PDB file of C-alpha atoms in Angstrom:
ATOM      1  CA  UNK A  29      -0.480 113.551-136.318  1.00 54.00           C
ATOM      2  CA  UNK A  30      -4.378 113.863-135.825  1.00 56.00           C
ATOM      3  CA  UNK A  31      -4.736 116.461-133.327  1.00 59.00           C
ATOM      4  CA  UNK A  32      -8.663 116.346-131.422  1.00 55.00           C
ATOM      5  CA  UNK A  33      -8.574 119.647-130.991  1.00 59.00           C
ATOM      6  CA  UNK A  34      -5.862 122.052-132.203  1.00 59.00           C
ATOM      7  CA  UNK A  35      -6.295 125.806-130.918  1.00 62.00           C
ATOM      8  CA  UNK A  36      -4.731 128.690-132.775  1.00 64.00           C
ATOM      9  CA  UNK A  37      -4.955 131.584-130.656  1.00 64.00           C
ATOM     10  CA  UNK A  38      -3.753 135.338-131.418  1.00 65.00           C
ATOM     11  CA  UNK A  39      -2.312 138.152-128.992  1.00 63.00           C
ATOM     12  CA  UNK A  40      -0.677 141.026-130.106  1.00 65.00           C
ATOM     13  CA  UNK A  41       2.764 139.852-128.423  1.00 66.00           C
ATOM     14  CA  UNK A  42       4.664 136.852-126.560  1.00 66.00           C
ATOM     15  CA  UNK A  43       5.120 138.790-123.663  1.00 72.00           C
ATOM     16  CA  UNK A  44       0.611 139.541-123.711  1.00 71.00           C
ATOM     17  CA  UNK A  45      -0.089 135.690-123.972  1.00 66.00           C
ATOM     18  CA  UNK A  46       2.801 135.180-121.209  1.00 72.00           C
ATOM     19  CA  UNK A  47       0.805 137.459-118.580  1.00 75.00           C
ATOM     20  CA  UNK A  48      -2.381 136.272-119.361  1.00 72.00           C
ATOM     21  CA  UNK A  49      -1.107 132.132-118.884  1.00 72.00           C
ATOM     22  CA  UNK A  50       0.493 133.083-115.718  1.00 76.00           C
ATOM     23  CA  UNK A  51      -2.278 135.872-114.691  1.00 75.00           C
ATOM     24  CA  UNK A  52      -4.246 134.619-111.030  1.00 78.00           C
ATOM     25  CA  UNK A  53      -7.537 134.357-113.108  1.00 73.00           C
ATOM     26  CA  UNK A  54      -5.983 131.693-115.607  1.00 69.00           C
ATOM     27  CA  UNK A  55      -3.956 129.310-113.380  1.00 72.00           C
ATOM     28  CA  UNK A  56      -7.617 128.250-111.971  1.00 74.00           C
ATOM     29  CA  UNK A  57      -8.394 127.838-115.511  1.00 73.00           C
ATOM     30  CA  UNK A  58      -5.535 126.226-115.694  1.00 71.00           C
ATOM     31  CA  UNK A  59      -5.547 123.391-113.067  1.00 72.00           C
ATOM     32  CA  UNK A  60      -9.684 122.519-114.412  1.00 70.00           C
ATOM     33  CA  UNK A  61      -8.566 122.093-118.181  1.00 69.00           C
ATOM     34  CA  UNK A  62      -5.593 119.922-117.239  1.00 67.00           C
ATOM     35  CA  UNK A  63      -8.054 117.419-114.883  1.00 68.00           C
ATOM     36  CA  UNK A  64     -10.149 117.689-118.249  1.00 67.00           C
ATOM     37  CA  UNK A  65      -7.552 116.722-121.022  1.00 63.00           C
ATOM     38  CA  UNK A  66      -3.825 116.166-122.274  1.00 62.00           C
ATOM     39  CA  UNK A  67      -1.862 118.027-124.461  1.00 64.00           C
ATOM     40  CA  UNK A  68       1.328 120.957-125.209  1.00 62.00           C
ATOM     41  CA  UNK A  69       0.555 124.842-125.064  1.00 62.00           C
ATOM     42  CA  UNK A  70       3.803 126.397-126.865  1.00 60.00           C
ATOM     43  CA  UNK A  71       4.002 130.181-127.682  1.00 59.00           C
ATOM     44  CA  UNK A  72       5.372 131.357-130.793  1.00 58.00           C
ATOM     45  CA  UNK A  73       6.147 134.100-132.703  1.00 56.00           C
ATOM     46  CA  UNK A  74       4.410 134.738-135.578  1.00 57.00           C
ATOM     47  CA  UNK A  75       6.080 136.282-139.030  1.00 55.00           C
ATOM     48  CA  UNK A  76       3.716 140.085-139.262  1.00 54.00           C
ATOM     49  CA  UNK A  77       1.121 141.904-137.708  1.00 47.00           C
ATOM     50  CA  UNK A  78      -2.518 140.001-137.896  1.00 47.00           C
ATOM     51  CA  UNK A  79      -5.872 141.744-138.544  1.00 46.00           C
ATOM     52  CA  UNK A  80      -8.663 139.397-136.713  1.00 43.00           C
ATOM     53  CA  UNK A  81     -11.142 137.508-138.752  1.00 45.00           C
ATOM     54  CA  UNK A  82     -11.680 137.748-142.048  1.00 46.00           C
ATOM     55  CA  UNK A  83     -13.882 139.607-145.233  1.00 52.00           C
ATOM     56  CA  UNK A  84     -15.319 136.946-147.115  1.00 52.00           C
ATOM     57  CA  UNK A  85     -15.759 134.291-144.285  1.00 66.00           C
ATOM     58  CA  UNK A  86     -14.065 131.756-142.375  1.00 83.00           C
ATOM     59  CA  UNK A  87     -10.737 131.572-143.171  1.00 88.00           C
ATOM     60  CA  UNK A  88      -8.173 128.784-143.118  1.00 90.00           C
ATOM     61  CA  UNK A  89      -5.366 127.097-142.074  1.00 91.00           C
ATOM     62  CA  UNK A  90      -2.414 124.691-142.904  1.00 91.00           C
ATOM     63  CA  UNK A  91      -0.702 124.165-140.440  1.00 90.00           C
ATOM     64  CA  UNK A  92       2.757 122.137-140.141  1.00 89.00           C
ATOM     65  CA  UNK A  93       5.163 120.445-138.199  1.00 88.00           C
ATOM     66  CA  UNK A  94       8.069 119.959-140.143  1.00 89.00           C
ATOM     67  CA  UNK A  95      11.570 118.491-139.361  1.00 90.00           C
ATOM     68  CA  UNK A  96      14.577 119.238-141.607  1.00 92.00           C
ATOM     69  CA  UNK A  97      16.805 116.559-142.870  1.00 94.00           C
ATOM     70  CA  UNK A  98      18.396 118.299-145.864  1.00 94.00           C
ATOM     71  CA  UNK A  99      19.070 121.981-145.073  1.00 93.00           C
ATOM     72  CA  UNK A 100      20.554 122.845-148.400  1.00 95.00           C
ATOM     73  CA  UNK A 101      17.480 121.394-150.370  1.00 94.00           C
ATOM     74  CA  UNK A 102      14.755 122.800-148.058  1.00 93.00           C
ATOM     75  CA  UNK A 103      16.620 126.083-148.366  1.00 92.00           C
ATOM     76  CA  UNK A 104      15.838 125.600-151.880  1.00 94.00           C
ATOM     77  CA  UNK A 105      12.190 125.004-151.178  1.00 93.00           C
ATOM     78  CA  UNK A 106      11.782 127.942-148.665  1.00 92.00           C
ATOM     79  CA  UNK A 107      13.066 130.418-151.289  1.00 93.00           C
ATOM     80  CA  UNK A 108      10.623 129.169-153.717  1.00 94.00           C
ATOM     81  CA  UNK A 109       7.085 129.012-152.135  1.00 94.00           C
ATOM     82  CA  UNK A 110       6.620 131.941-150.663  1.00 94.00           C
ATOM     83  CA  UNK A 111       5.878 133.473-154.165  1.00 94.00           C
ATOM     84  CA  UNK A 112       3.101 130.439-154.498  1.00 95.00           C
ATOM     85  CA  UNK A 113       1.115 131.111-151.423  1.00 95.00           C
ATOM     86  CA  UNK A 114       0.797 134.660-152.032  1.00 94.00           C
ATOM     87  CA  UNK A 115      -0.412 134.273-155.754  1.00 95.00           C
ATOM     88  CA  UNK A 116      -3.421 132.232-153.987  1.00 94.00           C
ATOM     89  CA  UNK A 117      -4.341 134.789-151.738  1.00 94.00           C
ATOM     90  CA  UNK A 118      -2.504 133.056-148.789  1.00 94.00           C
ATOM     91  CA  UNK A 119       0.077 134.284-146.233  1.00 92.00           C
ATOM     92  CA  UNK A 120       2.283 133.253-143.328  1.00 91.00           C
ATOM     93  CA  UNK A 121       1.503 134.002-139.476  1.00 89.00           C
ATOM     94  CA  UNK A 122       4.339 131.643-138.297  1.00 87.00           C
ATOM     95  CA  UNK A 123       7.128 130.469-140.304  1.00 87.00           C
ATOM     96  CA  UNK A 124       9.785 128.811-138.051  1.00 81.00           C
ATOM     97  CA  UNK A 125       9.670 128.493-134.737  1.00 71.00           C
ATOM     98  CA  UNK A 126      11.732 129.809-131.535  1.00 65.00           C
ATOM     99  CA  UNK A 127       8.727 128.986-129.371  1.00 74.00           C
ATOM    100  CA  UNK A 128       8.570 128.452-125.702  1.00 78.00           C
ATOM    101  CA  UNK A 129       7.017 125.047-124.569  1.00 81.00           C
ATOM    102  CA  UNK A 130       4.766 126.073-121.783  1.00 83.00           C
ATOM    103  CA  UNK A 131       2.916 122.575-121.431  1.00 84.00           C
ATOM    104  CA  UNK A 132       3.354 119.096-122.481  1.00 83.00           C
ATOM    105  CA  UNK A 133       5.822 117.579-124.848  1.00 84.00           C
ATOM    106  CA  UNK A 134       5.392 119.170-127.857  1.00 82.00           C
ATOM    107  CA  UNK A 135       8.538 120.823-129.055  1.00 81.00           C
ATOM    108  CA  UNK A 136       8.231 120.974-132.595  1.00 83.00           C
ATOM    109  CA  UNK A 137      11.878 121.608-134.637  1.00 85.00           C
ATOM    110  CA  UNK A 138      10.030 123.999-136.993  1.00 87.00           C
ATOM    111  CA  UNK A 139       6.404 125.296-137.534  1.00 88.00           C
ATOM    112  CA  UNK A 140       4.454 127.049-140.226  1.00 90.00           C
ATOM    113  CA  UNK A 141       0.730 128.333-140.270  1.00 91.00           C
ATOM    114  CA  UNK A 142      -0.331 129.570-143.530  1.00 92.00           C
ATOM    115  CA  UNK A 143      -3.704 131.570-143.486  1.00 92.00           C
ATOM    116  CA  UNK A 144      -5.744 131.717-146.684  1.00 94.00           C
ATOM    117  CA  UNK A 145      -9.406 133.429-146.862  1.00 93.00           C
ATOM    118  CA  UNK A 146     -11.469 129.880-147.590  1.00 92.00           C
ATOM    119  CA  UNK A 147     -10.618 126.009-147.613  1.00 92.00           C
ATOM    120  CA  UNK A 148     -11.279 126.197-150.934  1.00 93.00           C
ATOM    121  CA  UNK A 149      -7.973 128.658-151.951  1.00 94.00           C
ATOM    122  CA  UNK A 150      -6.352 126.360-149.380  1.00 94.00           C
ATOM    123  CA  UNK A 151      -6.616 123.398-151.150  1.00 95.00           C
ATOM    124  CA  UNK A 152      -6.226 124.709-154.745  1.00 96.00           C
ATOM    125  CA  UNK A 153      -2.759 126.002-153.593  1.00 95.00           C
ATOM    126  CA  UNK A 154      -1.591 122.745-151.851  1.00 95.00           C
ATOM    127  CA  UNK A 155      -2.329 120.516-154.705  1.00 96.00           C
ATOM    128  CA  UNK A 156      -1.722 123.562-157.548  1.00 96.00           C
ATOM    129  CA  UNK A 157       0.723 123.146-160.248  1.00 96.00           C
ATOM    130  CA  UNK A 158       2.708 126.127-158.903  1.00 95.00           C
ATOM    131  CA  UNK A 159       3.055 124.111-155.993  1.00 95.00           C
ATOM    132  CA  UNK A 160       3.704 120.602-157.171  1.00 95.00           C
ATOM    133  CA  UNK A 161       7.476 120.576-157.805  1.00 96.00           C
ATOM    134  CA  UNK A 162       8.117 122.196-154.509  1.00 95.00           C
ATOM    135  CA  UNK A 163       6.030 119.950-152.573  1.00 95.00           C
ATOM    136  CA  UNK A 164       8.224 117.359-154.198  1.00 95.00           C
ATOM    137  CA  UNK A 165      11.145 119.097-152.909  1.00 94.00           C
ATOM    138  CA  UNK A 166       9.863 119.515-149.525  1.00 93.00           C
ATOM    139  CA  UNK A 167       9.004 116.084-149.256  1.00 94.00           C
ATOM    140  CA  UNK A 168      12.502 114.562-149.758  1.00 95.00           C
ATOM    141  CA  UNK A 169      14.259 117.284-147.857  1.00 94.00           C
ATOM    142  CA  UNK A 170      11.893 116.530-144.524  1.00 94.00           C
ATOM    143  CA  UNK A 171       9.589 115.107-142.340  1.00 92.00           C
ATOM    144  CA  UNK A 172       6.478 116.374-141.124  1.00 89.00           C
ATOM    145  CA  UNK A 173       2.967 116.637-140.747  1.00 90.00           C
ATOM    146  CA  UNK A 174       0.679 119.167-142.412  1.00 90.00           C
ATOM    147  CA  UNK A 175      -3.157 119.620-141.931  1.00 89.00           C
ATOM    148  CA  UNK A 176      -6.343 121.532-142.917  1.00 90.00           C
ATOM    149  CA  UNK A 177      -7.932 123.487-140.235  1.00 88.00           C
ATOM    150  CA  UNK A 178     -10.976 125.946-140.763  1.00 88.00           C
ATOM    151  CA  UNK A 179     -10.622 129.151-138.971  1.00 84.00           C
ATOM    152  CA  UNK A 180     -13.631 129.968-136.097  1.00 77.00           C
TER     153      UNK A 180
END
């Protein structure tokens, strides 16, 4: 999964990004972007309340697109990381998904975007020690794709 472009885009509410896709002004938008390119627009909900931008610079992202296999392992996983990514100054905006596809294919079974204030604390928690057994776990209790993305 190497997205060209991947867009992460905040409203306060499902129902706000709902009236502004189907708003008159967008679906002219609408029709020009999809002569222009391919690709899925889904909706989701995310986890908490977001403050915009961020204090010490662009933030980022790791985003995934996971797909169960062993419930009662990644259960096991789920319970354990959130303590990790919040000892690195991370947190999650989505964690799940119960998204609505409102373009394209992409129907992911779950998703997870996990915000931390610089690539740099990104990185250190993905390959920290705190996080190496669970990775492990994750790993043989899914399938997925994960990525880096720096915030705008």
């Amino acid at each position: 999964w190497l997205p060209q472009r991947f867009v992460l885009a905040e409203y306060k509410d499902s129902e706000t990004i709902k009236a502004w896709y189907y708003s008159d002004e967008y679906k002219e938008l609408t029709k020009l972007r999809q002569s222009a390119s391919t690709g899925s627009l889904l909706v989701v909900e995310g986890v908490e309340p977001h403050a915009q931008g961020s204090d010490t610079g662009k933030a980022a992202y790791i985003v995934g697109e996971i797909e169960v296999t062993d419930p009662d392992m990644y259960a096991k996983y789920a319970a354990g990381v959130p303590g990790t990514v919040a000892a690195y100054g991370g947190r999650y905006l989505i964690r799940g998904v119960s998204g609505e596809t409102l373009e394209g294919s992409w129907a992911p079974k779950r998703l997870v975007v996990l915000e931390f204030e610089s690539m740099e604390r990104a990185k250190a928690w993905y390959n920290s020690p705190e996080y190496a057994d669970l990775k492990k776990l994750r790993q043989s209790a899914s399938n997925g794709n994960l990525i880096f993305a720096e915030g705008a």
